[in-house]
mmCIF file of C-alpha atoms in Angstrom:
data_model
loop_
_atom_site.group_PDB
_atom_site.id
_atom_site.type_symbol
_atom_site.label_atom_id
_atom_site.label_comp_id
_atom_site.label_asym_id
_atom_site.label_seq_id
_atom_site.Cartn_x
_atom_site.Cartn_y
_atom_site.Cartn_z
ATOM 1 C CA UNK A 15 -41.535 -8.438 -86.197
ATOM 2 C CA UNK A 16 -44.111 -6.597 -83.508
ATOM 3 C CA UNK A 17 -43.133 -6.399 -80.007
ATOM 4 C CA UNK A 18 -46.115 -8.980 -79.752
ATOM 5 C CA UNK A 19 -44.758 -10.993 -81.222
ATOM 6 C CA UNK A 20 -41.313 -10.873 -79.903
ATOM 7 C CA UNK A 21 -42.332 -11.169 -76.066
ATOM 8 C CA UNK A 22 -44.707 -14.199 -77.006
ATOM 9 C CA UNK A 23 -41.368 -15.892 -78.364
ATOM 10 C CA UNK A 24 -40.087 -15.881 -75.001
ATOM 11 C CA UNK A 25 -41.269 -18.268 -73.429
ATOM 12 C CA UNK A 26 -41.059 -20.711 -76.178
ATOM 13 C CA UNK A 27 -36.810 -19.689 -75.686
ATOM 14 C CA UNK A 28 -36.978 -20.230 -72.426
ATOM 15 C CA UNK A 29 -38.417 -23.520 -72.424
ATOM 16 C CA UNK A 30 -35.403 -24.087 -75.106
ATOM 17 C CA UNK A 31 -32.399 -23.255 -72.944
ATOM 18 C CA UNK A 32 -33.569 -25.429 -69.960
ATOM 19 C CA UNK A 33 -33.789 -28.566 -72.043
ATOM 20 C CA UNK A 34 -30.252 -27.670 -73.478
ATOM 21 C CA UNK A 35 -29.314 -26.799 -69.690
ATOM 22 C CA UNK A 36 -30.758 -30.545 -68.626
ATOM 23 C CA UNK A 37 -29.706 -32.074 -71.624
ATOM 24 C CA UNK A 38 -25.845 -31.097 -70.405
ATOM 25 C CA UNK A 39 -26.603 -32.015 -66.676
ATOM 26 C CA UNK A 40 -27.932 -35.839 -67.353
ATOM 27 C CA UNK A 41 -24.938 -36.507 -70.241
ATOM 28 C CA UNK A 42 -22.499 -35.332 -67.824
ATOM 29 C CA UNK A 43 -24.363 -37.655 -65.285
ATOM 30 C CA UNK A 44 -26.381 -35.142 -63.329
ATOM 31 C CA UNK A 45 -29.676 -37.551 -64.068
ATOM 32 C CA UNK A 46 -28.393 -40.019 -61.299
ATOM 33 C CA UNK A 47 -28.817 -37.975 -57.770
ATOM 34 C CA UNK A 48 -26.991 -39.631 -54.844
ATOM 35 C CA UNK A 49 -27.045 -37.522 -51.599
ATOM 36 C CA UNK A 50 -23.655 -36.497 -49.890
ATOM 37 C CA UNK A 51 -22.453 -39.208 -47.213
ATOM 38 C CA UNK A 52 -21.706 -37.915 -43.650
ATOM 39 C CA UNK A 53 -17.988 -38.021 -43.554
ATOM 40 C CA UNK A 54 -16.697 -41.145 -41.377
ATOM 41 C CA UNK A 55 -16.098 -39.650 -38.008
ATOM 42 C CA UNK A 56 -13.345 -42.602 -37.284
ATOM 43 C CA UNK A 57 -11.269 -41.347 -40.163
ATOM 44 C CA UNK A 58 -8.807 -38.434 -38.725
ATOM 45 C CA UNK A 59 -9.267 -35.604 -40.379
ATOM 46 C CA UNK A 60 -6.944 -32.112 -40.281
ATOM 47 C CA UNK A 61 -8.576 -29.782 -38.378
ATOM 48 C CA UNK A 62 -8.357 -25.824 -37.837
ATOM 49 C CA UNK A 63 -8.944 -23.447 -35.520
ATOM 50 C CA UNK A 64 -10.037 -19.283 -36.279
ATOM 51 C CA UNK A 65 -9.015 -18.455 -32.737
ATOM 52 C CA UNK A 66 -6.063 -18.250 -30.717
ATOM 53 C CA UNK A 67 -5.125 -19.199 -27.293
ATOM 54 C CA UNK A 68 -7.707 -21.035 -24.613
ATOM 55 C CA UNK A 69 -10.461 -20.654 -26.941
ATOM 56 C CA UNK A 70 -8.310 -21.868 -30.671
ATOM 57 C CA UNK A 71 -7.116 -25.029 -28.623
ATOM 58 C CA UNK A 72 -10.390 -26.076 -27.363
ATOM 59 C CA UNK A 73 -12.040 -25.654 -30.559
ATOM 60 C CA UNK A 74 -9.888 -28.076 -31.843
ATOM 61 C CA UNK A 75 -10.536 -30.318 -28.786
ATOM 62 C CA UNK A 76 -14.174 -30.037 -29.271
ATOM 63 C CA UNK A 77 -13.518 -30.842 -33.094
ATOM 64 C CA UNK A 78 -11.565 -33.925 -32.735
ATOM 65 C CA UNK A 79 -13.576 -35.378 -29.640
ATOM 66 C CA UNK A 80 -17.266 -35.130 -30.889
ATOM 67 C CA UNK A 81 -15.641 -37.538 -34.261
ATOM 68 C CA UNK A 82 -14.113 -39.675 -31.484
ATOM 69 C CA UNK A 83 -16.942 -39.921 -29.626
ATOM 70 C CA UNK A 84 -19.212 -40.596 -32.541
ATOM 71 C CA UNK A 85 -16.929 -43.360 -33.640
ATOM 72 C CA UNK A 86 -16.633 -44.944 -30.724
ATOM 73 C CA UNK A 87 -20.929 -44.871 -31.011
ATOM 74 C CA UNK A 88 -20.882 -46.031 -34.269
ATOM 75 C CA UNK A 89 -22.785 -42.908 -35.761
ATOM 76 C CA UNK A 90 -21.718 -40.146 -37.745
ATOM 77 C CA UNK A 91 -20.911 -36.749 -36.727
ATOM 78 C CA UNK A 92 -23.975 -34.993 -37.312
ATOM 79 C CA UNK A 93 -26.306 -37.922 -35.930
ATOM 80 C CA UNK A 94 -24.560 -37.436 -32.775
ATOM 81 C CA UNK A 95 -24.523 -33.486 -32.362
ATOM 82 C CA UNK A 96 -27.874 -33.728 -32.742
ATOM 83 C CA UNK A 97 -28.645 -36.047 -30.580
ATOM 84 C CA UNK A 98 -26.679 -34.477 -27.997
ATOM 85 C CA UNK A 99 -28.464 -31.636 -28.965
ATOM 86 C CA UNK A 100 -32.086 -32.832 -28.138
ATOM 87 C CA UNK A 101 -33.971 -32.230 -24.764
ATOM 88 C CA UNK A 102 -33.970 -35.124 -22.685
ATOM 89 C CA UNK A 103 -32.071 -37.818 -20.768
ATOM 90 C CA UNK A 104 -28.367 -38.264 -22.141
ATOM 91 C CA UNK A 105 -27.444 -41.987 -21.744
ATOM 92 C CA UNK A 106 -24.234 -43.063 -19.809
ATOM 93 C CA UNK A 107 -22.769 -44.749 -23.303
ATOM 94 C CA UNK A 108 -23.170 -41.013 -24.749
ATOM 95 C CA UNK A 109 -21.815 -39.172 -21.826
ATOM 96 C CA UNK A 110 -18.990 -41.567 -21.748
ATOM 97 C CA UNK A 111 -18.075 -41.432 -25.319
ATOM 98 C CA UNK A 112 -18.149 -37.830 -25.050
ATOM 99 C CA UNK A 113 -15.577 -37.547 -22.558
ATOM 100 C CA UNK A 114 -13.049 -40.702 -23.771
ATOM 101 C CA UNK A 115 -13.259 -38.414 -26.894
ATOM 102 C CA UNK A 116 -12.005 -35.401 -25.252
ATOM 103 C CA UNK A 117 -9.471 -37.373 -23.583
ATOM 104 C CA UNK A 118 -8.714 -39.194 -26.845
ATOM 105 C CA UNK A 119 -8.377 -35.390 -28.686
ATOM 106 C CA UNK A 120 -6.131 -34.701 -26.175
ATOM 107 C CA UNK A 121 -3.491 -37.743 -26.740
ATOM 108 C CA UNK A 122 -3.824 -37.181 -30.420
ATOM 109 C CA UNK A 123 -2.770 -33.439 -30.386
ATOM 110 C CA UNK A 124 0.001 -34.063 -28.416
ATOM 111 C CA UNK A 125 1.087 -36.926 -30.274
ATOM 112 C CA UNK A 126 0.892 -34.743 -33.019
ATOM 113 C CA UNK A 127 2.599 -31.846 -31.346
ATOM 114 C CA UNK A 128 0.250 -29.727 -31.667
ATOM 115 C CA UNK A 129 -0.317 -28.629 -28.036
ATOM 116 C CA UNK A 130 1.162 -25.394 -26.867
ATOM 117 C CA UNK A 131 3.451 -25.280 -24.064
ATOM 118 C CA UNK A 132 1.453 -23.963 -21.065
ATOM 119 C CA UNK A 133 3.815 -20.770 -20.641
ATOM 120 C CA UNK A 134 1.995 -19.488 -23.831
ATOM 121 C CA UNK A 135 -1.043 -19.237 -22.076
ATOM 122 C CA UNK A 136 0.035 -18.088 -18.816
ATOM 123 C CA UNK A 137 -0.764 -14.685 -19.831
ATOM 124 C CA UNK A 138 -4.354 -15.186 -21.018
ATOM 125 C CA UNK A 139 -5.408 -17.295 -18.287
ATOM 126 C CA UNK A 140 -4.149 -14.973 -15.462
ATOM 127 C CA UNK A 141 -5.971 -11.855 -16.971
ATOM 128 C CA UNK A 142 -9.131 -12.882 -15.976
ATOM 129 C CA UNK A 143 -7.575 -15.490 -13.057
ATOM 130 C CA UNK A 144 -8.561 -14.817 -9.516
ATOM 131 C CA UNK A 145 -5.707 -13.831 -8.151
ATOM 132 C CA UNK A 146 -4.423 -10.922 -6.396
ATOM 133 C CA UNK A 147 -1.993 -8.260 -8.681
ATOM 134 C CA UNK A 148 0.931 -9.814 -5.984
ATOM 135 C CA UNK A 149 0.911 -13.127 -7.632
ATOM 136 C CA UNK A 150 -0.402 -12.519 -10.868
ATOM 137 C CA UNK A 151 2.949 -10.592 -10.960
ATOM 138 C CA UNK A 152 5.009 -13.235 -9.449
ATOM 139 C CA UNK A 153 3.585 -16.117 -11.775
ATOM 140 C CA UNK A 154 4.397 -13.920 -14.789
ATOM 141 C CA UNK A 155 8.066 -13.408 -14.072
ATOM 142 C CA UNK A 156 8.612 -16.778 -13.931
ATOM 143 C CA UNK A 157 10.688 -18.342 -17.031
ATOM 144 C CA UNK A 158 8.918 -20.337 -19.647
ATOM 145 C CA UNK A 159 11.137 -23.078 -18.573
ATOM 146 C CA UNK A 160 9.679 -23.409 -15.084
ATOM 147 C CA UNK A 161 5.945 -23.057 -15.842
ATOM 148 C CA UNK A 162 6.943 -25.375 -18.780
ATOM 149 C CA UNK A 163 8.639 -27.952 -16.872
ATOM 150 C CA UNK A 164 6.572 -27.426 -13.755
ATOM 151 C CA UNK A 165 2.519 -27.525 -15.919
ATOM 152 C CA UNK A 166 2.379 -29.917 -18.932
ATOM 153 C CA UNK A 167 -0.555 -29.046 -20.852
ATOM 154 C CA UNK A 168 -1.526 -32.128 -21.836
ATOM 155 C CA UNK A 169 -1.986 -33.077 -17.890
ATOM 156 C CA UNK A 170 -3.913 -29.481 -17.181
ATOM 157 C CA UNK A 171 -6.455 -30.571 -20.210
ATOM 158 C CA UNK A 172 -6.842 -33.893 -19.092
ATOM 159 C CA UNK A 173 -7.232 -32.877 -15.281
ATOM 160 C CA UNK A 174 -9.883 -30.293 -16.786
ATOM 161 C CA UNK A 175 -11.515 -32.757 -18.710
ATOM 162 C CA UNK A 176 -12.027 -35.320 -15.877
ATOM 163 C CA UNK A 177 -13.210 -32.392 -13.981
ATOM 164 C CA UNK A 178 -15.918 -31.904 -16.237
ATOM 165 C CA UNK A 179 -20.257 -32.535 -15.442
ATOM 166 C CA UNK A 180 -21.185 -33.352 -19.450
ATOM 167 C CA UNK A 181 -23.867 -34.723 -17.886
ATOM 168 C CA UNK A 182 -25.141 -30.991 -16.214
ATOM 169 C CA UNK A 183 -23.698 -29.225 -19.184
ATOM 170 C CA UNK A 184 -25.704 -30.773 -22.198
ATOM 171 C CA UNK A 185 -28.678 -30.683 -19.734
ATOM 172 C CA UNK A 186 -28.758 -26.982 -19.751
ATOM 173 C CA UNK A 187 -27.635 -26.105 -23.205
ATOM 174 C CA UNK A 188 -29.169 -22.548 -24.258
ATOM 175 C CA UNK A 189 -28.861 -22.904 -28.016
ATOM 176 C CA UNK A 190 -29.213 -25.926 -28.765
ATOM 177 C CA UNK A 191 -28.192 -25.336 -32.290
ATOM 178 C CA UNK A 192 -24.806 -23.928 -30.992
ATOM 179 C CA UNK A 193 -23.476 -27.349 -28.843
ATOM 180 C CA UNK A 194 -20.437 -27.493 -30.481
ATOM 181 C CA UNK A 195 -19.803 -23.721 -29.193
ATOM 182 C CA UNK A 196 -21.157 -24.164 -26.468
ATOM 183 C CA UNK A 197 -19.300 -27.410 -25.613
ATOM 184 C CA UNK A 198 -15.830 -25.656 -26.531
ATOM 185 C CA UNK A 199 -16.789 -22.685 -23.825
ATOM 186 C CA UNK A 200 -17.046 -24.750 -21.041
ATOM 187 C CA UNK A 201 -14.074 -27.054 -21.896
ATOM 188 C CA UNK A 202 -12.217 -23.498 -22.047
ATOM 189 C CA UNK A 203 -13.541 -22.349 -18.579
ATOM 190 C CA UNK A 204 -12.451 -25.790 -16.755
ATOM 191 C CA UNK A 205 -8.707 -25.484 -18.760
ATOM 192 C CA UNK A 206 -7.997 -22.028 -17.292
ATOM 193 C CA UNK A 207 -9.559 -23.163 -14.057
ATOM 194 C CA UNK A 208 -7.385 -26.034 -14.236
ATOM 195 C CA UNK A 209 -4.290 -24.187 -15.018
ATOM 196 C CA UNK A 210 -4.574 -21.170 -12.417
ATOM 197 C CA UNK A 211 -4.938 -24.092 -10.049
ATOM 198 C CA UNK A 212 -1.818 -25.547 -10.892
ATOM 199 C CA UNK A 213 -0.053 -21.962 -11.207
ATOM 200 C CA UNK A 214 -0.810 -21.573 -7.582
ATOM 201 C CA UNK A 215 0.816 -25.129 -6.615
ATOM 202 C CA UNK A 216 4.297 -23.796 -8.644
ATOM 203 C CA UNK A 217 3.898 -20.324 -7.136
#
């Protein structure tokens, strides 16, 4: 056989394989496409965090209270980032969702004790705290018991939370293909705030 002919079998071969390759694909029932539903945001699902500390916890805030928030909208996850997402007025129903889901996050993690005792954040929060070396020092040689007894971290999240403008925050978003980051940074900011402020009460 000359290379001729060889390379104008090729195509013919070709042609071959992808009818065996779709011939597999529909008998195995590939020839009935359905698209992937959104998962239902009102079903709890286990969720993870990469990071530790401030920033591991409220990623899993953020997590847990966008799902609440979108169930309590009726819409699925993804509808409602990106509609949070858009330029534009945010409505009060949205705003308030937002923040009952936060809350909601909240009650669920510590129902499911999964909320770390404030003393193991101490640390992290007073290295970039504020404060003057004096009391930085003082608040650290505390015992765990006393910060733990005297800060519940439930409270501190929920106080931060409340303290929260949603409103101001999704109104200046800088990427908005990032809100769920973006979200999770500012939640972290108001939970150290939050905490430092009641470190100085105990102190």
């Amino acid at each position: 056989m000359t290379p001729v002919v060889r390379w104008a079998g090729l195509p013919v071969l070709a042609a071959l394989l992808v009818a065996v390759v779709l011939g597999v694909q529909v008998a195995n029932g590939g020839g009935a496409y359905e698209p992937l539903r959104p998962a239902d945001p009102c079903s709890p699902r286990e969720t993870t965090s990469r990071s530790d500390g401030v920033e591991g916890l409220t990623e899993q805030l953020v997590l847990i209270g966008i799902d609440e928030a979108a169930c309590t909208l009726q819409v699925s996850r993804e509808e409602l980032t990106l509609r949070l997402a858009r330029p534009g007025e945010r409505t009060d129903a949205e705003i308030d969702a937002l923040r009952a889901g936060l809350q909601s996050a909240v009650a669920r993690m510590e129902a499911a004790g999964t909320l770390p005792p404030a003393s193991s954040l101490v640390d992290e929060v007073l290295a970039s705290a504020d404060l003057n070396g004096f009391v930085k020092a003082a608040i650290r040689a505390l015992p765990d018991g006393v910060v733990d007894a005297a800060l519940k971290t439930d409270d501190v999240l929920t106080r931060a939370i409340d303290d929260l403008d949603l409103r101001e925050l999704l109104d200046n978003l800088t990427d908005r293909d990032d809100l769920e980051q973006q979200i999770g940074a500012a939640v972290e900011q108001a939970v150290k705030d939050s905490l430092v402020d009641r470190l100085r009460t105990v102190f």
